[in-house]
GROMACS .gro file of C-alpha atoms in nm:
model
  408
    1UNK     CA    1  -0.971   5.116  17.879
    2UNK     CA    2  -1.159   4.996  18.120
    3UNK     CA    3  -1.198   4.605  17.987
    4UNK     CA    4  -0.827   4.587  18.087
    5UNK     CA    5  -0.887   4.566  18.481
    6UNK     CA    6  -1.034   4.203  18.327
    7UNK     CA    7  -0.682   4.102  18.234
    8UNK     CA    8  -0.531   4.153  18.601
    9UNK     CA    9  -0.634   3.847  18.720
   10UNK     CA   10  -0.640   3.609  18.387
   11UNK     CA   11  -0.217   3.718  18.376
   12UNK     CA   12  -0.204   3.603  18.783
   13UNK     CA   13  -0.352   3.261  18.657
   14UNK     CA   14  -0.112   3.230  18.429
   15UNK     CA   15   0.210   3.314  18.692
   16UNK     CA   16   0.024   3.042  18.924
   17UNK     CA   17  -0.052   2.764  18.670
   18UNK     CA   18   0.331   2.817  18.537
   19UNK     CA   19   0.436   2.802  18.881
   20UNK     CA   20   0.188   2.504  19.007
   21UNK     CA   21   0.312   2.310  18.618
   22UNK     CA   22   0.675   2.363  18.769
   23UNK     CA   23   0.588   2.224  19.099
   24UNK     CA   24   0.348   1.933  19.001
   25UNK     CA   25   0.600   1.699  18.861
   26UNK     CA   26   0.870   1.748  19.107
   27UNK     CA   27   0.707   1.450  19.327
   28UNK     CA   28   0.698   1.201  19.055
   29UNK     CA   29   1.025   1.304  18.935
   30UNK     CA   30   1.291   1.068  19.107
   31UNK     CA   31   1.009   0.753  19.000
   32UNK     CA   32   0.978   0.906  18.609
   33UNK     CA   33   1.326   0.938  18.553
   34UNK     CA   34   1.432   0.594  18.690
   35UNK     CA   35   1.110   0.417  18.457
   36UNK     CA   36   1.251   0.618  18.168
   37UNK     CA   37   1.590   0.554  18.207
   38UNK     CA   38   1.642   0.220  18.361
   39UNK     CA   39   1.857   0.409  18.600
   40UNK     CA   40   1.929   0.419  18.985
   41UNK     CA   41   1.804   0.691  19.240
   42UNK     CA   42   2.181   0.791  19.226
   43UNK     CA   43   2.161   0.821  18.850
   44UNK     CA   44   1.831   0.991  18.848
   45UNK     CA   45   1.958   1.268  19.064
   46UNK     CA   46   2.214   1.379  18.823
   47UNK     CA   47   1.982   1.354  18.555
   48UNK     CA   48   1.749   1.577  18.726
   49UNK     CA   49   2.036   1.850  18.787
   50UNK     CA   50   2.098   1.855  18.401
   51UNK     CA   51   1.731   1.903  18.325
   52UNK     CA   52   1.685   2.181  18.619
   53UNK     CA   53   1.946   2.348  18.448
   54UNK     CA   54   1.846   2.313  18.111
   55UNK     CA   55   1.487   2.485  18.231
   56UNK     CA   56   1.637   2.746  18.410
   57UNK     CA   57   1.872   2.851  18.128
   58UNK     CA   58   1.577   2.833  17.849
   59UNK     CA   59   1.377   3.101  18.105
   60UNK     CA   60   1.720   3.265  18.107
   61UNK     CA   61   1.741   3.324  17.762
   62UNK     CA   62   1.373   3.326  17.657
   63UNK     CA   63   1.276   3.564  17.930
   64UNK     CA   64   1.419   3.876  17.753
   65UNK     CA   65   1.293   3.751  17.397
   66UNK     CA   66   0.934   3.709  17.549
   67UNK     CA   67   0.933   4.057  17.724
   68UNK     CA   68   1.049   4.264  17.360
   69UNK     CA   69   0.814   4.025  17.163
   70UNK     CA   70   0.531   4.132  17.403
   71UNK     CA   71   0.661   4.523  17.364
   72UNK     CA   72   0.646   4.474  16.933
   73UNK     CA   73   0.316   4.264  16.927
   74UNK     CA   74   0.120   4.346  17.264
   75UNK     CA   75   0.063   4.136  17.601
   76UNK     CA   76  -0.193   3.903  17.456
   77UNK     CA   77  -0.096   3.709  17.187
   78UNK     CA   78   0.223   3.613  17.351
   79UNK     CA   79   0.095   3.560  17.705
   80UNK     CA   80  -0.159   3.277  17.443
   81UNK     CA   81   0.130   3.148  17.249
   82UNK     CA   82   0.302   3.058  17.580
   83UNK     CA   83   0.053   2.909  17.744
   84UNK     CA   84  -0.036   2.700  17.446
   85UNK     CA   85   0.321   2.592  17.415
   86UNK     CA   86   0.311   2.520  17.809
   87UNK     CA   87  -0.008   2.254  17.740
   88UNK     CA   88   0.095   2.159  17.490
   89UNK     CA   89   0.412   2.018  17.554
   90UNK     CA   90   0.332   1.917  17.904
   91UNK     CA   91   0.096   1.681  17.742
   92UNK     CA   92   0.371   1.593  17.513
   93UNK     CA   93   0.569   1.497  17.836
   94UNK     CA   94   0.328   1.272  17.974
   95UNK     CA   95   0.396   1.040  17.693
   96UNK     CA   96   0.763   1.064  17.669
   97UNK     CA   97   0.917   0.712  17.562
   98UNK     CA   98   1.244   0.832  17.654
   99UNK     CA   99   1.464   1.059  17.872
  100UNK     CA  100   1.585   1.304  17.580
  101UNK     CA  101   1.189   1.361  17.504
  102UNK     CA  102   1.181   1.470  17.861
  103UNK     CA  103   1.449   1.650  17.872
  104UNK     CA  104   1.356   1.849  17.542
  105UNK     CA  105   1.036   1.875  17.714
  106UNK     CA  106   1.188   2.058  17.971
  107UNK     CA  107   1.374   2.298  17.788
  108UNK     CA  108   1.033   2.376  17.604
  109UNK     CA  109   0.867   2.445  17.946
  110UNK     CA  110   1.127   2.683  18.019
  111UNK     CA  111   1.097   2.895  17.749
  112UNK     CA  112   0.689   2.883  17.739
  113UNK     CA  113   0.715   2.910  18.111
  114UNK     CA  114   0.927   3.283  18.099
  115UNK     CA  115   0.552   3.477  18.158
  116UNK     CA  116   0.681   3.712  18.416
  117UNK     CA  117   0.817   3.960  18.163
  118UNK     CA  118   0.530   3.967  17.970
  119UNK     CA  119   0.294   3.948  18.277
  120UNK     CA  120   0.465   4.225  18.454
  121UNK     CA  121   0.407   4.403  18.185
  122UNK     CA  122   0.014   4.395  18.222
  123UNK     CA  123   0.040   4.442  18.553
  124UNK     CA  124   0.209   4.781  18.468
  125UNK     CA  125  -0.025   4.847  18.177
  126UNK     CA  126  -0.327   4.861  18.410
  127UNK     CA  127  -0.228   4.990  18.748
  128UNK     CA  128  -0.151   5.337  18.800
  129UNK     CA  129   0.204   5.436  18.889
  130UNK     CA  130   0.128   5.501  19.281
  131UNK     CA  131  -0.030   5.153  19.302
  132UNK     CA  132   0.242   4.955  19.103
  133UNK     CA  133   0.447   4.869  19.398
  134UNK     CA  134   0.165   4.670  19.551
  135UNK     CA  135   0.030   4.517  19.227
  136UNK     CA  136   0.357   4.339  19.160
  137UNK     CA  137   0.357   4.206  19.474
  138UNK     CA  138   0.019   4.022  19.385
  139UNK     CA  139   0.286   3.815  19.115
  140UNK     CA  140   0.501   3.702  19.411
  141UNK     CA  141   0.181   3.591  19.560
  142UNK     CA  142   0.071   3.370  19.307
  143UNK     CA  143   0.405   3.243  19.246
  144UNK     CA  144   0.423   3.123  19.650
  145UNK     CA  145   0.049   2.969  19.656
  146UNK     CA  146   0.154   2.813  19.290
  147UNK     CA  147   0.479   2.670  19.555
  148UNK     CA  148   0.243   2.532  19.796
  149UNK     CA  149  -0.033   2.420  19.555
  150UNK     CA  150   0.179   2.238  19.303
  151UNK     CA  151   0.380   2.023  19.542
  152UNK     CA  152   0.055   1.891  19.664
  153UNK     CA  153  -0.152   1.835  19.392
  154UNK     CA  154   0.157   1.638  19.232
  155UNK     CA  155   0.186   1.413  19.520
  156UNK     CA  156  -0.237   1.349  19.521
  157UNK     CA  157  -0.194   1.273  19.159
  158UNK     CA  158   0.104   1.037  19.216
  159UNK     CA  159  -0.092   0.763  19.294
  160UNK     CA  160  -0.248   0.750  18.915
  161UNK     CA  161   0.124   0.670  18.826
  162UNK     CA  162   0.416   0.926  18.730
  163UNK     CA  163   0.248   1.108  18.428
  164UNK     CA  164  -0.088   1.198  18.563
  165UNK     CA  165   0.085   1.534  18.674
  166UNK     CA  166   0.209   1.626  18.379
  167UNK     CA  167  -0.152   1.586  18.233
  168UNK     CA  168  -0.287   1.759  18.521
  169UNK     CA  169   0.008   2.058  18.404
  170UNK     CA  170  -0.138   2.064  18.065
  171UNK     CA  171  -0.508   2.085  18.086
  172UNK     CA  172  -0.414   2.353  18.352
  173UNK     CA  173  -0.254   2.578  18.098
  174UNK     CA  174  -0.471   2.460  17.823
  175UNK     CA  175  -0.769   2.616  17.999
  176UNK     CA  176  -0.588   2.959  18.107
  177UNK     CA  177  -0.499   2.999  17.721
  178UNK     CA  178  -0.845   2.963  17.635
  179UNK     CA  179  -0.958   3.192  17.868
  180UNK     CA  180  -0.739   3.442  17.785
  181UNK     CA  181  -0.839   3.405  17.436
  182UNK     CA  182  -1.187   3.447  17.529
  183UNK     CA  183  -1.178   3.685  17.780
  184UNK     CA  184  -0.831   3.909  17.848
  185UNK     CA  185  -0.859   4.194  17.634
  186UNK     CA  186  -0.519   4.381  17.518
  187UNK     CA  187  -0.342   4.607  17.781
  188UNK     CA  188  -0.081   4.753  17.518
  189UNK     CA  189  -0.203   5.036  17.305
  190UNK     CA  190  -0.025   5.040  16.969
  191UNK     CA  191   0.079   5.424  16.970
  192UNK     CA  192   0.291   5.254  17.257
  193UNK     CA  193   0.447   4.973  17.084
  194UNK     CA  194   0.795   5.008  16.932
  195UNK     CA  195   1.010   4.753  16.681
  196UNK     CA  196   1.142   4.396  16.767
  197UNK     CA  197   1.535   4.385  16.708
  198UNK     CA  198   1.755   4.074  16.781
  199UNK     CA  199   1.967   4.312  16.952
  200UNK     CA  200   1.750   4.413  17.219
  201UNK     CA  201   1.665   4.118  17.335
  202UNK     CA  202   1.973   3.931  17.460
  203UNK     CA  203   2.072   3.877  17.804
  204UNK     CA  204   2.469   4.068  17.873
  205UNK     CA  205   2.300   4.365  17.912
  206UNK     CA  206   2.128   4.273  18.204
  207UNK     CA  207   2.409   4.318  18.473
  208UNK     CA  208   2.511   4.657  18.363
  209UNK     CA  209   2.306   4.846  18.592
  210UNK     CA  210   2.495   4.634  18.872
  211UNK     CA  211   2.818   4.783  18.785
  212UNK     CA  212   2.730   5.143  18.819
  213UNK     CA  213   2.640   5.068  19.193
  214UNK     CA  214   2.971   5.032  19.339
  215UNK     CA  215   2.881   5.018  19.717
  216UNK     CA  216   2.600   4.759  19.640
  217UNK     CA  217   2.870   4.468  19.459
  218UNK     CA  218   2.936   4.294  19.794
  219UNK     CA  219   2.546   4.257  19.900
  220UNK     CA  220   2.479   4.136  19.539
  221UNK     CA  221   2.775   3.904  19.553
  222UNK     CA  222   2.635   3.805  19.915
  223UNK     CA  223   2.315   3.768  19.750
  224UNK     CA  224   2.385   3.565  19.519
  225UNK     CA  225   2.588   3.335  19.724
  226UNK     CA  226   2.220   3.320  19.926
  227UNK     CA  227   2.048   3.244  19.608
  228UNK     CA  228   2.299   2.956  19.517
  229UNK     CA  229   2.204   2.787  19.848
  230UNK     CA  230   1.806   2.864  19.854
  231UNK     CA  231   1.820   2.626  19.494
  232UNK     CA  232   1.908   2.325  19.726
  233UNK     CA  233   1.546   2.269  19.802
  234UNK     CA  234   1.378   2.272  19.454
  235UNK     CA  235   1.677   2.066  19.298
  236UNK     CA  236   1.757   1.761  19.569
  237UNK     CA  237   1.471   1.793  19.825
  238UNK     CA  238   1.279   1.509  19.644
  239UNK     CA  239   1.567   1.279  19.540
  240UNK     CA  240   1.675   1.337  19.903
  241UNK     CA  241   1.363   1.253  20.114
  242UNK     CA  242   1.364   0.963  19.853
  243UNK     CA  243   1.690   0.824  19.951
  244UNK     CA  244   1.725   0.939  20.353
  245UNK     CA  245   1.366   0.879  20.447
  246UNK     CA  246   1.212   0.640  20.132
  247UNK     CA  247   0.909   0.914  20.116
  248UNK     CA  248   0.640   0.815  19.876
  249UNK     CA  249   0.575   1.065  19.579
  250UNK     CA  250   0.283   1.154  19.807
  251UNK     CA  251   0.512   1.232  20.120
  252UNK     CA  252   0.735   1.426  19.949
  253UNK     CA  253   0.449   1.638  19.766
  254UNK     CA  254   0.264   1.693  20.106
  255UNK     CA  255   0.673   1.793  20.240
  256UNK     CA  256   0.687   2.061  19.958
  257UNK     CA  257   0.325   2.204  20.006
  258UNK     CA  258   0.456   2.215  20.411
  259UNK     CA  259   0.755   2.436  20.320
  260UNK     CA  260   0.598   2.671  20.085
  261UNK     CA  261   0.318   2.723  20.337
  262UNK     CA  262   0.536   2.780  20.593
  263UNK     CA  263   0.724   3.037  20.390
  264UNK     CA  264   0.446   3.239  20.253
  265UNK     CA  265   0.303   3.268  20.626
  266UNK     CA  266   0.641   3.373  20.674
  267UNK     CA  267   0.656   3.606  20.399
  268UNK     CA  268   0.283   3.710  20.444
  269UNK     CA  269   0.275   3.779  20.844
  270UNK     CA  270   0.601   3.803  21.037
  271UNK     CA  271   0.857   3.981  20.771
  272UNK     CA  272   0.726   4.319  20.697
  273UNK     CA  273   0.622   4.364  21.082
  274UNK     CA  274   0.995   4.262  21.198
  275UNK     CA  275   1.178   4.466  20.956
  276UNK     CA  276   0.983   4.781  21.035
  277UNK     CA  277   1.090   4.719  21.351
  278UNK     CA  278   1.431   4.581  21.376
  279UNK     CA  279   1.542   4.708  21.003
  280UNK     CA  280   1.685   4.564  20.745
  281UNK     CA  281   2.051   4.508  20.848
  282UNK     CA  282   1.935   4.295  21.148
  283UNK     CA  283   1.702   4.149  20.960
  284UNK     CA  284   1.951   4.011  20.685
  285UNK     CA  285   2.183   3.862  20.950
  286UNK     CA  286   1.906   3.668  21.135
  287UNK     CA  287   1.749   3.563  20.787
  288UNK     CA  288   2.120   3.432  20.686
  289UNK     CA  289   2.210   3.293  21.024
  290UNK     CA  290   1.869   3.089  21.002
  291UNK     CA  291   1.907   2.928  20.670
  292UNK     CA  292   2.282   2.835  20.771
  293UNK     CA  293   2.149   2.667  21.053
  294UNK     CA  294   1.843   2.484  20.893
  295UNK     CA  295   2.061   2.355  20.623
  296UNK     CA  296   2.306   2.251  20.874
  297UNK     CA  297   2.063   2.082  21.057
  298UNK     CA  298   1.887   1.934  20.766
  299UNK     CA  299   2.237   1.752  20.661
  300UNK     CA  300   2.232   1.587  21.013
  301UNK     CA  301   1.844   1.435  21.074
  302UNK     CA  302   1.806   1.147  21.095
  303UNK     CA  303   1.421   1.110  21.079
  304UNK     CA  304   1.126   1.280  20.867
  305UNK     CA  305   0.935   1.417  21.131
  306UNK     CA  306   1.265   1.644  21.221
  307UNK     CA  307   1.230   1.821  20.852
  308UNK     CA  308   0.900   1.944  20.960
  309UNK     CA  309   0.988   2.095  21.298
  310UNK     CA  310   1.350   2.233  21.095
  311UNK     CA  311   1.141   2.421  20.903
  312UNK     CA  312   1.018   2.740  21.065
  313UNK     CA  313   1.328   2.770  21.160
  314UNK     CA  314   1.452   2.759  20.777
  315UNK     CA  315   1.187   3.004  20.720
  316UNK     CA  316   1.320   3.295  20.886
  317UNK     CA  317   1.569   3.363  20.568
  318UNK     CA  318   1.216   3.530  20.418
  319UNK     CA  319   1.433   3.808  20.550
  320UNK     CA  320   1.664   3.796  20.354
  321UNK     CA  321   1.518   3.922  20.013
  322UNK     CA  322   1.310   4.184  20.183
  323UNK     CA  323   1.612   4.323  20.320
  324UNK     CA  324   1.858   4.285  20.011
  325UNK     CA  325   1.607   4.458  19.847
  326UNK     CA  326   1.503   4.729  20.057
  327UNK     CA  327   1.895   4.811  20.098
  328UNK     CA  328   1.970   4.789  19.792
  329UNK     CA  329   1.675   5.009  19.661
  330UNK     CA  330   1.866   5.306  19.934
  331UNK     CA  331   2.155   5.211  19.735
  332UNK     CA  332   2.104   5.301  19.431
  333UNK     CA  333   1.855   5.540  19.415
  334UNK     CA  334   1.534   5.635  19.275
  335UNK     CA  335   1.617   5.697  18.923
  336UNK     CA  336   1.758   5.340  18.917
  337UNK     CA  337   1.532   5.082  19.080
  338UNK     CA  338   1.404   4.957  18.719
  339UNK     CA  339   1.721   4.919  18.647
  340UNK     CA  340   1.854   4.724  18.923
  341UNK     CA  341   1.560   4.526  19.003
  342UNK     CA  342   1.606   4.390  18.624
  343UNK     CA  343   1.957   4.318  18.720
  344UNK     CA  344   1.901   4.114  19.037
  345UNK     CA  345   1.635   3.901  18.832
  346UNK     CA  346   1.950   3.803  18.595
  347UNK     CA  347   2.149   3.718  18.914
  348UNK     CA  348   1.880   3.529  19.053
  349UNK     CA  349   1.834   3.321  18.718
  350UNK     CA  350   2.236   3.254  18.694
  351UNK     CA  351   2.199   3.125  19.002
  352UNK     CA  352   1.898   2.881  18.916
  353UNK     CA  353   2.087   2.784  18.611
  354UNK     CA  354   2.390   2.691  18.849
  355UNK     CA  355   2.312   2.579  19.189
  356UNK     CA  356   2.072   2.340  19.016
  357UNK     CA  357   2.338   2.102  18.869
  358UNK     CA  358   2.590   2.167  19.160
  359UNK     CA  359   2.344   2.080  19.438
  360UNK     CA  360   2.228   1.744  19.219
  361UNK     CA  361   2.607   1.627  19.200
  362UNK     CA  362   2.697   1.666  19.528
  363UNK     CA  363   2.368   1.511  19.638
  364UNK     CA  364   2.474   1.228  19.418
  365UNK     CA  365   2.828   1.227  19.538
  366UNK     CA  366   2.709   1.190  19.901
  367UNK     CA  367   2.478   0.897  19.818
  368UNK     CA  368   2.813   0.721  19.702
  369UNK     CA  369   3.064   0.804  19.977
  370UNK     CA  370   2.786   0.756  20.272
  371UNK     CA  371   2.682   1.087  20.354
  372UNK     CA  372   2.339   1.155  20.214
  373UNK     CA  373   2.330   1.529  20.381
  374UNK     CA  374   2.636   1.661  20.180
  375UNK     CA  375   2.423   1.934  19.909
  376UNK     CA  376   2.288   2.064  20.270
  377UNK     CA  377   2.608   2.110  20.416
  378UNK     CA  378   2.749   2.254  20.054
  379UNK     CA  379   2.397   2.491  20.110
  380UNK     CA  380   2.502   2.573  20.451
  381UNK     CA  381   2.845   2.715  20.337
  382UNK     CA  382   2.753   2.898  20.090
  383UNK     CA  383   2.494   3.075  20.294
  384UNK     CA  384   2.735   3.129  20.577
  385UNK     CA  385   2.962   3.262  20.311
  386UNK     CA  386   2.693   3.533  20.296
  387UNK     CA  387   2.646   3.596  20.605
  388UNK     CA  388   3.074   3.661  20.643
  389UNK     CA  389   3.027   3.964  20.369
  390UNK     CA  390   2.718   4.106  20.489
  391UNK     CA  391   2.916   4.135  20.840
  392UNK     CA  392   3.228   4.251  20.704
  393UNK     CA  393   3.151   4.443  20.455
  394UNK     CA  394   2.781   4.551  20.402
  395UNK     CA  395   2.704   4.662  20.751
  396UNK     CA  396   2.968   4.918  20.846
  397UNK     CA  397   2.902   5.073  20.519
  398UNK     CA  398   2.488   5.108  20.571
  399UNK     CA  399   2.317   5.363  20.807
  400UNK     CA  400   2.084   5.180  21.072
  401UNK     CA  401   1.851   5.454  20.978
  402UNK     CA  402   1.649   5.470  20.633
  403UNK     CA  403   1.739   5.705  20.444
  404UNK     CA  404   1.987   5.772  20.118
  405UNK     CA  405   2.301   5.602  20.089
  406UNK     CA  406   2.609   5.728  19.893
  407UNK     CA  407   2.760   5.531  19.631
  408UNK     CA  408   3.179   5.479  19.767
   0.00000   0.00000   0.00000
């Protein structure tokens, strides 16, 4: 079908504009949530953890439903059903009289937002297998300039007052549902599709391939101590540039855009270079020895200009997934890698629907006894916690040189 190389690029809207309707409100968050609650900044930040959470456990759950729905009933018509729902009730949210309306708004972003199932999917559907490898990666693209974008368009529209974002969120998806309908023809043929059950699409499942990889369990349990700490910066960095440095909604948008540039230069131009050449094990300990030190470092400034220079330096843990992966991948083999890369997204969303409300409390629990860097430092041990197990037990157990690695 040759229509289908058509929906390539509608599906990569979609991952951006999810990503960029993630990112757009976090500037006017700490301001919304204090209007709508008649609440301090203190307050606000714990409210904020609970609805981080709540988001990150609807994409937890929905993520799975989405992905069998769009296996039963084909890409389209639920890549258009979520992208309705994400307008829909974005526009809903820039009304919201109270805080439960925003926080049920929330929840309904999170499961409207769980595309990357269903867009992965296309992706597959289109792209030959020898060329899959690189088409994902166009998915992680759009997610980072979705990072960068997001951030900064929420902090431009700040100054309309603390719903013009989520507006801006829902005409955003609004118009990349109507495109699709117009325009993104189906990628699933129907002699491929199989039957919806309940029981397929739950979540346990999800860490069995893990278990089967016996050497691998202490650089996922590393890796998710990594992923715990990376959360810090979605969940607190606005409610903590807020309180530290009394950033404007604009400052801390034009902060965010900063740090996801600076990562996806990162990502696009120094980490694939250096770990061809140093590998991946060296690579992991620099990338976890860096975002020890930023955080550290981040818990101690004591002016805004120092989180700009701080974060280069944060940057070099764009290692760290590169690596984790590429190990992990010699790990387990080539008969696995569907398998485990499915896995490591479940670990990665336990740890979203975790570190979000642990990082907001302890922010919160600084504020009160003085210490306004405290979810930093908590970030900074849990990443050097990582670093401990990839050094004592992940390296002795990994040949420098690529190559196949036994299961112990």
């Amino acid at each position: 079908m040759p229509s289908t190389s058509r929906a390539m690029p509608i599906v990569l809207a979609a991952v951006l504009i999810d990503t960029i309707g993630f990112g757009i409100v976090m500037p006017v968050f700490p301001t919304l949530l204090r209007h709508l609650g008649h609440i301090d900044l203190e307050a606000a930040t714990r409210v904020a953890g609970y609805m981080l959470v709540a988001f990150a456990l609807a994409q937890f759950v929905a993520g799975p439903v989405l992905g069998n729905f769009s296996d039963r009933y084909g890409r389209r018509p639920v890549l258009i059903a979520s992208m309705l729902a994400f307008g829909i009730d974005y526009a809903l949210m820039a009304v919201a009289p109270t805080l439960a309306w925003l926080f049920v708004g929330r929840i309904v972003a999170g499961i409207a937002g769980a595309v990357y199932g269903p867009a992965g999917s296309v992706i597959a559907d289109v792209t030959p297998p020898e060329r899959r490898s690189a088409a994902f990666g166009y998915i992680s693209a759009a997610f980072g300039i979705g990072f960068v974008i997001g951030p900064a368009i929420g902090g431009l529209l700040a100054g309309f007052g603390p719903r013009a974002p989520f507006i801006a969120a829902a005409l955003l998806a609004l118009g990349n549902a109507a495109v699709m309908a117009v325009a993104m023809p189906e990628t699933h043929a129907r002699e491929n599709r199989r039957a919806f059950h309940w029981r397929d699409a739950h979540i346990v499942g999800a860490f069995k391939p893990l278990f089967a990889i016996r050497i691998a369990a202490p650089l996922i349990a590393a890796c998710f101590f990594y992923q715990l700490s990376h959360m810090v910066y979605p969940a607190t960095w606005a409610f903590w540039a807020t309180i530290r440095f009394q950033w404007s909604p604009s400052a801390i948008g034009w902060s965010l855009a900063y740090i996801g540039l600076v990562m996806a230069v990162m990502q696009a131009a120094v980490v694939g270079p250096v770990i061809a050449r140093i590998g991946d094990r060296r690579a992991l300990v620099i990338g976890l020895a860096a975002d020890a030190l930023g955080f550290v470092l981040f818990a101690f400034i004591a002016a805004g200009w120092q989180a700009y220079a701080i974060m280069p330096i944060a940057a070099l843990s764009g290692f760290v997934g590169p690596a984790v992966n590429g190990l992990l991948s010699r790990m387990a083999g080539p008969e696995r890698q569907g398998a485990l890369q499915g896995g490591m997204g479940s670990l990665n969303s336990v740890a979203t629907i975790i570190s979000p409300l642990l990082m907001t409390q302890v922010l919160a629990a600084g504020v009160t006894h003085g210490f306004v860097g405290a979810a930093f430092l908590l970030a900074a041990g849990l990443a050097f916690l990582a670093l401990i197990i990839v050094v004592w037990k992940v390296l002795d157990r990994v040949p420098a040189a690529p190559g196949t690695i036994a299961e112990a």
